[in-house]
PDB file of C-alpha atoms in Angstrom:
ATOM      1  CA  UNK A   1      82.505 -11.608  15.506  1.00  0.00           C
ATOM      2  CA  UNK A   2      85.764 -13.232  14.111  1.00  0.00           C
ATOM      3  CA  UNK A   3      86.177 -15.469  17.282  1.00  0.00           C
ATOM      4  CA  UNK A   4      82.898 -17.107  16.965  1.00  0.00           C
ATOM      5  CA  UNK A   5      83.243 -20.828  16.506  1.00  0.00           C
ATOM      6  CA  UNK A   6      81.197 -20.961  13.365  1.00  0.00           C
ATOM      7  CA  UNK A   7      83.479 -18.247  11.795  1.00  0.00           C
ATOM      8  CA  UNK A   8      86.879 -18.764  13.157  1.00  0.00           C
ATOM      9  CA  UNK A   9      89.253 -20.861  11.451  1.00  0.00           C
ATOM     10  CA  UNK A  10      92.995 -21.404  12.661  1.00  0.00           C
ATOM     11  CA  UNK A  11      94.345 -21.278   8.996  1.00  0.00           C
ATOM     12  CA  UNK A  12      92.842 -17.925   8.208  1.00  0.00           C
ATOM     13  CA  UNK A  13      92.885 -16.208  11.625  1.00  0.00           C
ATOM     14  CA  UNK A  14      96.140 -17.555  13.151  1.00  0.00           C
ATOM     15  CA  UNK A  15      98.556 -19.230  10.786  1.00  0.00           C
ATOM     16  CA  UNK A  16      98.536 -17.193   7.548  1.00  0.00           C
ATOM     17  CA  UNK A  17      98.593 -13.855   9.366  1.00  0.00           C
ATOM     18  CA  UNK A  18     101.507 -15.186  11.145  1.00  0.00           C
ATOM     19  CA  UNK A  19     103.410 -16.530   8.339  1.00  0.00           C
ATOM     20  CA  UNK A  20     103.067 -13.393   6.322  1.00  0.00           C
ATOM     21  CA  UNK A  21     105.263 -11.674   8.837  1.00  0.00           C
ATOM     22  CA  UNK A  22     108.198 -13.840   7.633  1.00  0.00           C
ATOM     23  CA  UNK A  23     110.355 -13.569   4.570  1.00  0.00           C
ATOM     24  CA  UNK A  24     108.447 -15.372   1.544  1.00  0.00           C
ATOM     25  CA  UNK A  25     110.771 -18.310   1.231  1.00  0.00           C
ATOM     26  CA  UNK A  26     110.350 -19.056   5.019  1.00  0.00           C
ATOM     27  CA  UNK A  27     106.577 -18.332   4.798  1.00  0.00           C
ATOM     28  CA  UNK A  28     105.900 -20.549   1.946  1.00  0.00           C
ATOM     29  CA  UNK A  29     107.934 -23.282   3.513  1.00  0.00           C
ATOM     30  CA  UNK A  30     105.601 -23.212   6.539  1.00  0.00           C
ATOM     31  CA  UNK A  31     102.478 -23.187   4.356  1.00  0.00           C
ATOM     32  CA  UNK A  32     103.786 -26.269   2.495  1.00  0.00           C
ATOM     33  CA  UNK A  33     104.576 -28.033   5.822  1.00  0.00           C
ATOM     34  CA  UNK A  34     100.905 -27.595   7.182  1.00  0.00           C
ATOM     35  CA  UNK A  35      99.648 -28.981   3.735  1.00  0.00           C
ATOM     36  CA  UNK A  36      99.825 -32.668   4.961  1.00  0.00           C
ATOM     37  CA  UNK A  37      97.796 -31.909   8.105  1.00  0.00           C
ATOM     38  CA  UNK A  38      94.999 -30.260   6.300  1.00  0.00           C
ATOM     39  CA  UNK A  39      94.852 -32.835   3.670  1.00  0.00           C
ATOM     40  CA  UNK A  40      94.474 -35.455   6.486  1.00  0.00           C
ATOM     41  CA  UNK A  41      91.431 -33.556   7.674  1.00  0.00           C
ATOM     42  CA  UNK A  42      89.983 -33.753   4.004  1.00  0.00           C
ATOM     43  CA  UNK A  43      90.035 -37.675   3.531  1.00  0.00           C
ATOM     44  CA  UNK A  44      87.056 -37.765   1.426  1.00  0.00           C
ATOM     45  CA  UNK A  45      88.267 -34.822  -0.891  1.00  0.00           C
ATOM     46  CA  UNK A  46      91.710 -36.229  -1.250  1.00  0.00           C
ATOM     47  CA  UNK A  47      90.205 -39.555  -2.227  1.00  0.00           C
ATOM     48  CA  UNK A  48      87.885 -37.896  -4.945  1.00  0.00           C
ATOM     49  CA  UNK A  49      90.764 -36.154  -6.288  1.00  0.00           C
ATOM     50  CA  UNK A  50      92.955 -39.205  -6.310  1.00  0.00           C
ATOM     51  CA  UNK A  51      90.228 -41.011  -8.109  1.00  0.00           C
ATOM     52  CA  UNK A  52      89.840 -38.474 -10.976  1.00  0.00           C
ATOM     53  CA  UNK A  53      93.783 -38.449 -11.404  1.00  0.00           C
ATOM     54  CA  UNK A  54      93.712 -42.279 -11.703  1.00  0.00           C
ATOM     55  CA  UNK A  55      90.967 -42.032 -14.408  1.00  0.00           C
ATOM     56  CA  UNK A  56      93.170 -39.593 -16.448  1.00  0.00           C
ATOM     57  CA  UNK A  57      96.378 -41.304 -15.863  1.00  0.00           C
ATOM     58  CA  UNK A  58      95.527 -45.013 -15.432  1.00  0.00           C
ATOM     59  CA  UNK A  59      99.161 -45.979 -15.465  1.00  0.00           C
ATOM     60  CA  UNK A  60     100.150 -43.919 -12.708  1.00  0.00           C
ATOM     61  CA  UNK A  61     101.988 -45.571  -9.761  1.00  0.00           C
ATOM     62  CA  UNK A  62     101.016 -45.083  -6.080  1.00  0.00           C
ATOM     63  CA  UNK A  63     104.017 -43.119  -5.660  1.00  0.00           C
ATOM     64  CA  UNK A  64     103.180 -40.809  -8.321  1.00  0.00           C
ATOM     65  CA  UNK A  65      99.636 -40.192  -7.053  1.00  0.00           C
ATOM     66  CA  UNK A  66     101.022 -39.470  -3.605  1.00  0.00           C
ATOM     67  CA  UNK A  67     103.310 -36.910  -5.211  1.00  0.00           C
ATOM     68  CA  UNK A  68     100.680 -35.092  -7.111  1.00  0.00           C
ATOM     69  CA  UNK A  69      98.333 -35.043  -4.044  1.00  0.00           C
ATOM     70  CA  UNK A  70     101.139 -33.624  -1.894  1.00  0.00           C
ATOM     71  CA  UNK A  71     101.706 -31.087  -4.669  1.00  0.00           C
ATOM     72  CA  UNK A  72      98.208 -30.191  -4.945  1.00  0.00           C
ATOM     73  CA  UNK A  73      97.685 -29.505  -1.181  1.00  0.00           C
ATOM     74  CA  UNK A  74     100.992 -27.550  -0.981  1.00  0.00           C
ATOM     75  CA  UNK A  75      99.621 -25.464  -3.855  1.00  0.00           C
ATOM     76  CA  UNK A  76      96.276 -24.836  -1.818  1.00  0.00           C
ATOM     77  CA  UNK A  77      98.045 -23.678   1.199  1.00  0.00           C
ATOM     78  CA  UNK A  78     100.536 -21.461  -0.609  1.00  0.00           C
ATOM     79  CA  UNK A  79      97.923 -19.828  -2.768  1.00  0.00           C
ATOM     80  CA  UNK A  80      95.792 -18.903   0.477  1.00  0.00           C
ATOM     81  CA  UNK A  81      99.057 -17.306   1.825  1.00  0.00           C
ATOM     82  CA  UNK A  82      99.585 -15.181  -1.396  1.00  0.00           C
ATOM     83  CA  UNK A  83      96.342 -13.181  -0.039  1.00  0.00           C
ATOM     84  CA  UNK A  84      98.303 -11.951   2.862  1.00  0.00           C
ATOM     85  CA  UNK A  85     101.769 -11.414   0.918  1.00  0.00           C
ATOM     86  CA  UNK A  86     100.320  -9.634  -1.865  1.00  0.00           C
ATOM     87  CA  UNK A  87     100.315  -5.972  -0.565  1.00  0.00           C
ATOM     88  CA  UNK A  88     103.482  -6.282   1.675  1.00  0.00           C
ATOM     89  CA  UNK A  89     106.202  -8.086  -0.362  1.00  0.00           C
ATOM     90  CA  UNK A  90     107.766  -7.033  -3.569  1.00  0.00           C
ATOM     91  CA  UNK A  91     106.014  -9.165  -6.116  1.00  0.00           C
ATOM     92  CA  UNK A  92     109.102  -9.925  -8.328  1.00  0.00           C
ATOM     93  CA  UNK A  93     110.429 -11.903  -5.224  1.00  0.00           C
ATOM     94  CA  UNK A  94     107.233 -14.383  -5.928  1.00  0.00           C
ATOM     95  CA  UNK A  95     106.380 -14.284  -9.406  1.00  0.00           C
ATOM     96  CA  UNK A  96     107.939 -13.657 -12.878  1.00  0.00           C
ATOM     97  CA  UNK A  97     106.399 -13.063 -16.162  1.00  0.00           C
ATOM     98  CA  UNK A  98     107.488 -14.795 -19.101  1.00  0.00           C
ATOM     99  CA  UNK A  99     106.436 -13.932 -22.839  1.00  0.00           C
ATOM    100  CA  UNK A 100     104.432 -10.880 -21.559  1.00  0.00           C
ATOM    101  CA  UNK A 101     106.180  -8.679 -24.011  1.00  0.00           C
ATOM    102  CA  UNK A 102     103.619  -9.451 -26.597  1.00  0.00           C
ATOM    103  CA  UNK A 103     100.857  -8.288 -24.552  1.00  0.00           C
ATOM    104  CA  UNK A 104     102.548  -4.982 -23.502  1.00  0.00           C
ATOM    105  CA  UNK A 105     103.311  -4.387 -27.147  1.00  0.00           C
ATOM    106  CA  UNK A 106      99.821  -4.901 -28.208  1.00  0.00           C
ATOM    107  CA  UNK A 107      98.444  -2.563 -25.646  1.00  0.00           C
ATOM    108  CA  UNK A 108     100.963  -0.054 -26.637  1.00  0.00           C
ATOM    109  CA  UNK A 109      99.524  -0.099 -30.131  1.00  0.00           C
ATOM    110  CA  UNK A 110      96.021   0.445 -28.715  1.00  0.00           C
ATOM    111  CA  UNK A 111      94.953  -3.138 -28.902  1.00  0.00           C
ATOM    112  CA  UNK A 112      92.300  -4.715 -26.759  1.00  0.00           C
ATOM    113  CA  UNK A 113      93.495  -7.504 -25.015  1.00  0.00           C
ATOM    114  CA  UNK A 114      91.636 -10.440 -23.119  1.00  0.00           C
ATOM    115  CA  UNK A 115      93.948 -12.459 -20.891  1.00  0.00           C
ATOM    116  CA  UNK A 116      92.859 -16.027 -20.355  1.00  0.00           C
ATOM    117  CA  UNK A 117      94.251 -18.882 -18.089  1.00  0.00           C
ATOM    118  CA  UNK A 118      92.883 -22.162 -16.315  1.00  0.00           C
ATOM    119  CA  UNK A 119      92.334 -22.900 -12.818  1.00  0.00           C
ATOM    120  CA  UNK A 120      96.066 -23.953 -12.733  1.00  0.00           C
ATOM    121  CA  UNK A 121      98.712 -23.173 -10.206  1.00  0.00           C
ATOM    122  CA  UNK A 122      98.426 -19.811  -8.310  1.00  0.00           C
ATOM    123  CA  UNK A 123      97.112 -17.908 -11.252  1.00  0.00           C
ATOM    124  CA  UNK A 124      95.950 -14.696  -9.415  1.00  0.00           C
ATOM    125  CA  UNK A 125      99.561 -13.807  -9.003  1.00  0.00           C
ATOM    126  CA  UNK A 126      99.894 -13.093 -12.680  1.00  0.00           C
ATOM    127  CA  UNK A 127      97.800  -9.920 -12.102  1.00  0.00           C
ATOM    128  CA  UNK A 128      99.846  -8.652  -9.403  1.00  0.00           C
ATOM    129  CA  UNK A 129     102.943  -8.889 -11.371  1.00  0.00           C
ATOM    130  CA  UNK A 130     101.300  -7.059 -14.299  1.00  0.00           C
ATOM    131  CA  UNK A 131     100.307  -4.309 -11.968  1.00  0.00           C
ATOM    132  CA  UNK A 132     103.891  -3.871 -10.755  1.00  0.00           C
ATOM    133  CA  UNK A 133     104.776  -3.197 -14.430  1.00  0.00           C
ATOM    134  CA  UNK A 134     101.878  -0.450 -14.867  1.00  0.00           C
ATOM    135  CA  UNK A 135      98.988  -2.809 -16.288  1.00  0.00           C
ATOM    136  CA  UNK A 136      95.663  -2.660 -14.386  1.00  0.00           C
ATOM    137  CA  UNK A 137      93.544  -5.868 -14.678  1.00  0.00           C
ATOM    138  CA  UNK A 138      89.882  -6.574 -13.977  1.00  0.00           C
ATOM    139  CA  UNK A 139      88.038  -9.828 -14.109  1.00  0.00           C
ATOM    140  CA  UNK A 140      84.921 -11.866 -13.641  1.00  0.00           C
ATOM    141  CA  UNK A 141      84.232 -13.804 -10.493  1.00  0.00           C
ATOM    142  CA  UNK A 142      81.459 -16.047  -9.107  1.00  0.00           C
ATOM    143  CA  UNK A 143      82.376 -14.997  -5.535  1.00  0.00           C
ATOM    144  CA  UNK A 144      81.657 -11.386  -5.470  1.00  0.00           C
ATOM    145  CA  UNK A 145      78.236 -11.730  -3.799  1.00  0.00           C
ATOM    146  CA  UNK A 146      78.051 -11.098   0.034  1.00  0.00           C
ATOM    147  CA  UNK A 147      75.204 -13.591   0.608  1.00  0.00           C
ATOM    148  CA  UNK A 148      77.310 -16.834   0.255  1.00  0.00           C
ATOM    149  CA  UNK A 149      75.066 -18.163  -2.207  1.00  0.00           C
ATOM    150  CA  UNK A 150      77.265 -21.294  -2.663  1.00  0.00           C
ATOM    151  CA  UNK A 151      76.752 -22.370   0.863  1.00  0.00           C
ATOM    152  CA  UNK A 152      80.379 -22.240   1.981  1.00  0.00           C
ATOM    153  CA  UNK A 153      81.584 -22.664   5.556  1.00  0.00           C
ATOM    154  CA  UNK A 154      81.213 -19.217   7.097  1.00  0.00           C
ATOM    155  CA  UNK A 155      85.072 -18.954   7.799  1.00  0.00           C
ATOM    156  CA  UNK A 156      85.751 -20.042   4.062  1.00  0.00           C
ATOM    157  CA  UNK A 157      83.235 -17.538   2.928  1.00  0.00           C
ATOM    158  CA  UNK A 158      84.812 -14.744   5.011  1.00  0.00           C
ATOM    159  CA  UNK A 159      88.177 -15.644   3.651  1.00  0.00           C
ATOM    160  CA  UNK A 160      87.070 -15.479   0.055  1.00  0.00           C
ATOM    161  CA  UNK A 161      85.504 -12.058   0.465  1.00  0.00           C
ATOM    162  CA  UNK A 162      88.626 -10.861   2.152  1.00  0.00           C
ATOM    163  CA  UNK A 163      90.759 -12.389  -0.604  1.00  0.00           C
ATOM    164  CA  UNK A 164      88.680 -10.697  -3.508  1.00  0.00           C
ATOM    165  CA  UNK A 165      88.832  -7.391  -1.850  1.00  0.00           C
ATOM    166  CA  UNK A 166      92.624  -7.646  -1.561  1.00  0.00           C
ATOM    167  CA  UNK A 167      92.951  -8.788  -5.149  1.00  0.00           C
ATOM    168  CA  UNK A 168      90.814  -6.141  -6.417  1.00  0.00           C
ATOM    169  CA  UNK A 169      92.973  -3.559  -4.490  1.00  0.00           C
ATOM    170  CA  UNK A 170      96.292  -4.936  -5.925  1.00  0.00           C
ATOM    171  CA  UNK A 171      94.995  -5.694  -9.523  1.00  0.00           C
ATOM    172  CA  UNK A 172      93.200  -2.246  -9.541  1.00  0.00           C
ATOM    173  CA  UNK A 173      90.429  -2.933 -12.041  1.00  0.00           C
ATOM    174  CA  UNK A 174      86.788  -3.958 -11.792  1.00  0.00           C
ATOM    175  CA  UNK A 175      85.857  -7.290 -10.501  1.00  0.00           C
ATOM    176  CA  UNK A 176      82.502  -8.117 -12.028  1.00  0.00           C
ATOM    177  CA  UNK A 177      80.308 -10.786 -10.869  1.00  0.00           C
ATOM    178  CA  UNK A 178      79.096 -13.569 -13.247  1.00  0.00           C
ATOM    179  CA  UNK A 179      75.461 -13.293 -13.972  1.00  0.00           C
ATOM    180  CA  UNK A 180      75.234  -9.572 -13.507  1.00  0.00           C
ATOM    181  CA  UNK A 181      75.422  -6.778 -16.030  1.00  0.00           C
ATOM    182  CA  UNK A 182      78.622  -7.354 -18.023  1.00  0.00           C
ATOM    183  CA  UNK A 183      78.354  -4.126 -20.083  1.00  0.00           C
ATOM    184  CA  UNK A 184      81.237  -2.532 -18.088  1.00  0.00           C
ATOM    185  CA  UNK A 185      83.432  -5.303 -19.296  1.00  0.00           C
ATOM    186  CA  UNK A 186      83.359  -4.008 -22.773  1.00  0.00           C
ATOM    187  CA  UNK A 187      84.094  -0.495 -21.492  1.00  0.00           C
ATOM    188  CA  UNK A 188      86.906  -1.866 -19.295  1.00  0.00           C
ATOM    189  CA  UNK A 189      88.620  -3.416 -22.395  1.00  0.00           C
ATOM    190  CA  UNK A 190      89.631   0.030 -23.632  1.00  0.00           C
ATOM    191  CA  UNK A 191      90.926   0.997 -20.432  1.00  0.00           C
ATOM    192  CA  UNK A 192      92.923  -2.053 -19.108  1.00  0.00           C
ATOM    193  CA  UNK A 193      93.318  -5.803 -19.286  1.00  0.00           C
ATOM    194  CA  UNK A 194      90.451  -8.093 -18.676  1.00  0.00           C
ATOM    195  CA  UNK A 195      91.349 -11.746 -17.374  1.00  0.00           C
ATOM    196  CA  UNK A 196      88.680 -14.499 -18.058  1.00  0.00           C
ATOM    197  CA  UNK A 197      89.092 -18.131 -16.916  1.00  0.00           C
ATOM    198  CA  UNK A 198      88.310 -20.584 -19.368  1.00  0.00           C
ATOM    199  CA  UNK A 199      87.958 -24.028 -17.582  1.00  0.00           C
ATOM    200  CA  UNK A 200      84.787 -23.287 -15.739  1.00  0.00           C
ATOM    201  CA  UNK A 201      82.547 -26.017 -14.634  1.00  0.00           C
ATOM    202  CA  UNK A 202      78.772 -25.735 -14.386  1.00  0.00           C
ATOM    203  CA  UNK A 203      76.423 -27.878 -12.312  1.00  0.00           C
ATOM    204  CA  UNK A 204      73.676 -27.732 -15.324  1.00  0.00           C
ATOM    205  CA  UNK A 205      74.078 -27.504 -19.054  1.00  0.00           C
ATOM    206  CA  UNK A 206      75.289 -24.304 -20.287  1.00  0.00           C
ATOM    207  CA  UNK A 207      74.033 -22.750 -23.521  1.00  0.00           C
ATOM    208  CA  UNK A 208      77.091 -20.884 -24.345  1.00  0.00           C
ATOM    209  CA  UNK A 209      79.377 -23.886 -24.086  1.00  0.00           C
ATOM    210  CA  UNK A 210      81.255 -26.033 -26.743  1.00  0.00           C
ATOM    211  CA  UNK A 211      82.582 -29.582 -26.314  1.00  0.00           C
ATOM    212  CA  UNK A 212      86.185 -30.242 -27.058  1.00  0.00           C
ATOM    213  CA  UNK A 213      88.827 -33.232 -26.715  1.00  0.00           C
ATOM    214  CA  UNK A 214      90.444 -33.400 -23.343  1.00  0.00           C
ATOM    215  CA  UNK A 215      92.718 -36.419 -22.503  1.00  0.00           C
ATOM    216  CA  UNK A 216      90.682 -39.496 -23.395  1.00  0.00           C
ATOM    217  CA  UNK A 217      87.354 -37.756 -23.226  1.00  0.00           C
ATOM    218  CA  UNK A 218      85.808 -34.390 -23.978  1.00  0.00           C
ATOM    219  CA  UNK A 219      84.895 -31.554 -21.852  1.00  0.00           C
ATOM    220  CA  UNK A 220      82.392 -28.562 -22.132  1.00  0.00           C
ATOM    221  CA  UNK A 221      83.951 -25.203 -21.745  1.00  0.00           C
ATOM    222  CA  UNK A 222      82.318 -21.631 -21.964  1.00  0.00           C
ATOM    223  CA  UNK A 223      83.153 -19.975 -25.295  1.00  0.00           C
ATOM    224  CA  UNK A 224      82.272 -16.537 -24.099  1.00  0.00           C
ATOM    225  CA  UNK A 225      85.865 -15.521 -24.176  1.00  0.00           C
ATOM    226  CA  UNK A 226      86.003 -16.157 -27.955  1.00  0.00           C
ATOM    227  CA  UNK A 227      82.685 -14.385 -28.554  1.00  0.00           C
ATOM    228  CA  UNK A 228      83.581 -11.190 -26.418  1.00  0.00           C
ATOM    229  CA  UNK A 229      86.935 -11.142 -28.101  1.00  0.00           C
ATOM    230  CA  UNK A 230      85.495 -11.420 -31.578  1.00  0.00           C
ATOM    231  CA  UNK A 231      82.815  -8.819 -30.888  1.00  0.00           C
ATOM    232  CA  UNK A 232      85.351  -6.316 -29.419  1.00  0.00           C
ATOM    233  CA  UNK A 233      88.194  -7.020 -31.903  1.00  0.00           C
ATOM    234  CA  UNK A 234      90.354  -7.958 -28.986  1.00  0.00           C
ATOM    235  CA  UNK A 235      93.098 -10.577 -28.928  1.00  0.00           C
ATOM    236  CA  UNK A 236      93.406 -13.318 -26.564  1.00  0.00           C
ATOM    237  CA  UNK A 237      96.518 -13.868 -24.459  1.00  0.00           C
ATOM    238  CA  UNK A 238      96.528 -17.197 -22.784  1.00  0.00           C
ATOM    239  CA  UNK A 239      98.994 -17.740 -19.847  1.00  0.00           C
ATOM    240  CA  UNK A 240      99.899 -20.669 -17.312  1.00  0.00           C
ATOM    241  CA  UNK A 241     101.714 -20.875 -14.162  1.00  0.00           C
ATOM    242  CA  UNK A 242     104.799 -22.883 -13.555  1.00  0.00           C
ATOM    243  CA  UNK A 243     105.875 -23.532 -10.079  1.00  0.00           C
ATOM    244  CA  UNK A 244     109.515 -22.860  -9.133  1.00  0.00           C
ATOM    245  CA  UNK A 245     109.602 -24.080  -5.578  1.00  0.00           C
ATOM    246  CA  UNK A 246     110.139 -22.083  -2.660  1.00  0.00           C
ATOM    247  CA  UNK A 247     106.947 -20.341  -3.033  1.00  0.00           C
ATOM    248  CA  UNK A 248     107.938 -18.885  -6.300  1.00  0.00           C
ATOM    249  CA  UNK A 249     106.153 -19.087  -9.641  1.00  0.00           C
ATOM    250  CA  UNK A 250     106.499 -18.048 -13.335  1.00  0.00           C
ATOM    251  CA  UNK A 251     103.326 -16.951 -15.422  1.00  0.00           C
ATOM    252  CA  UNK A 252     104.146 -18.250 -18.800  1.00  0.00           C
ATOM    253  CA  UNK A 253     102.339 -16.402 -21.695  1.00  0.00           C
ATOM    254  CA  UNK A 254     101.772 -18.349 -24.954  1.00  0.00           C
ATOM    255  CA  UNK A 255     101.248 -16.478 -28.265  1.00  0.00           C
ATOM    256  CA  UNK A 256      98.413 -14.204 -28.823  1.00  0.00           C
ATOM    257  CA  UNK A 257      95.272 -15.562 -30.543  1.00  0.00           C
ATOM    258  CA  UNK A 258      93.248 -13.410 -32.975  1.00  0.00           C
ATOM    259  CA  UNK A 259      89.631 -14.622 -32.832  1.00  0.00           C
ATOM    260  CA  UNK A 260      89.106 -13.496 -36.320  1.00  0.00           C
ATOM    261  CA  UNK A 261      91.183 -16.423 -37.427  1.00  0.00           C
ATOM    262  CA  UNK A 262      89.341 -19.299 -35.494  1.00  0.00           C
ATOM    263  CA  UNK A 263      85.828 -20.463 -34.928  1.00  0.00           C
ATOM    264  CA  UNK A 264      84.696 -20.703 -31.393  1.00  0.00           C
ATOM    265  CA  UNK A 265      85.244 -24.632 -31.457  1.00  0.00           C
ATOM    266  CA  UNK A 266      88.776 -24.329 -32.621  1.00  0.00           C
ATOM    267  CA  UNK A 267      89.837 -21.722 -30.213  1.00  0.00           C
ATOM    268  CA  UNK A 268      88.567 -23.530 -27.145  1.00  0.00           C
ATOM    269  CA  UNK A 269      89.778 -26.735 -28.381  1.00  0.00           C
ATOM    270  CA  UNK A 270      93.428 -24.925 -28.620  1.00  0.00           C
ATOM    271  CA  UNK A 271      93.009 -23.684 -24.950  1.00  0.00           C
ATOM    272  CA  UNK A 272      91.985 -27.134 -23.776  1.00  0.00           C
ATOM    273  CA  UNK A 273      95.126 -28.512 -25.608  1.00  0.00           C
ATOM    274  CA  UNK A 274      97.279 -26.223 -23.869  1.00  0.00           C
ATOM    275  CA  UNK A 275      95.882 -26.898 -20.405  1.00  0.00           C
ATOM    276  CA  UNK A 276      96.132 -30.601 -21.162  1.00  0.00           C
ATOM    277  CA  UNK A 277      99.879 -30.254 -21.920  1.00  0.00           C
ATOM    278  CA  UNK A 278     100.532 -28.270 -18.547  1.00  0.00           C
ATOM    279  CA  UNK A 279      98.533 -30.941 -16.464  1.00  0.00           C
ATOM    280  CA  UNK A 280     100.626 -33.724 -18.015  1.00  0.00           C
ATOM    281  CA  UNK A 281     103.805 -31.987 -16.824  1.00  0.00           C
ATOM    282  CA  UNK A 282     102.312 -31.123 -13.310  1.00  0.00           C
ATOM    283  CA  UNK A 283      99.060 -32.900 -12.459  1.00  0.00           C
ATOM    284  CA  UNK A 284      98.962 -31.629  -8.938  1.00  0.00           C
ATOM    285  CA  UNK A 285      98.966 -27.859 -10.115  1.00  0.00           C
ATOM    286  CA  UNK A 286      95.255 -28.175 -11.516  1.00  0.00           C
ATOM    287  CA  UNK A 287      92.590 -27.181  -9.180  1.00  0.00           C
ATOM    288  CA  UNK A 288      89.588 -28.943 -10.875  1.00  0.00           C
ATOM    289  CA  UNK A 289      90.137 -32.609 -10.352  1.00  0.00           C
ATOM    290  CA  UNK A 290      87.031 -32.856  -8.207  1.00  0.00           C
ATOM    291  CA  UNK A 291      85.000 -30.933 -10.879  1.00  0.00           C
ATOM    292  CA  UNK A 292      86.276 -32.850 -13.799  1.00  0.00           C
ATOM    293  CA  UNK A 293      82.824 -34.961 -13.944  1.00  0.00           C
ATOM    294  CA  UNK A 294      81.074 -31.632 -14.228  1.00  0.00           C
ATOM    295  CA  UNK A 295      83.270 -30.678 -17.126  1.00  0.00           C
ATOM    296  CA  UNK A 296      82.716 -33.915 -18.685  1.00  0.00           C
ATOM    297  CA  UNK A 297      79.062 -33.960 -17.936  1.00  0.00           C
ATOM    298  CA  UNK A 298      77.660 -33.515 -21.484  1.00  0.00           C
ATOM    299  CA  UNK A 299      79.741 -36.764 -22.581  1.00  0.00           C
ATOM    300  CA  UNK A 300      77.979 -38.903 -19.738  1.00  0.00           C
TER     301      UNK A 300
END
């Protein structure tokens, strides 16, 4: 089954399993080296990403855009390799937590905590690092269904299912599927951390979204994080990834946010501003350049 032409992929079936046998610094270097090859196979995609980068940074030089694209595709390859490394390498060799003490202190006092981050850098690694410190994490995903409802290439869909199964094993918490019954999320908040990503694009208007400033325009973000946190009297802990090179990353936690002190627009505006700051520092680390028009859809 794995070797059928419609499901076989050299990246997932040969290269990444091979790299995972190497020490992380060498394995991630190999993943970075192949990034250019797979970028050249995705000319249309790379062109769209470059176009969106240039819209946001109209003064960017050709050299800057090229560096950002190289960084983007290096991140894509290294993030895929994370899936194979997670169960087998000491996580401290790959990811460091910074500012996580506040989350630990809140949990020690019985406080419910919702983690939130963006599609920025290799964000899944944060959960693995927290689990190494004894903190179980659950989340909500769009990819939990086995029926490939997003129409992915069979090899890509198979990889995502494999990745989610491995992540759930490593993070330890429930992986709920968006659109399904989310009542288990409320129960989970008493037992462990829940992580919800806030920069989620939707192909159609979403009733639960708020519109906030983002660069020179505005974007539409789901405010469910705020509403859940306020209802459940949980604090919100934003985190963002910083790439250190050689395959290593730092998960940087911002200060805890109490939803009782904000309205939904103010909190989502704050999160969008934090994300904008990180993108300005490292444009190639944001996954959603292609999806930026969807995020801005309500402003078109």
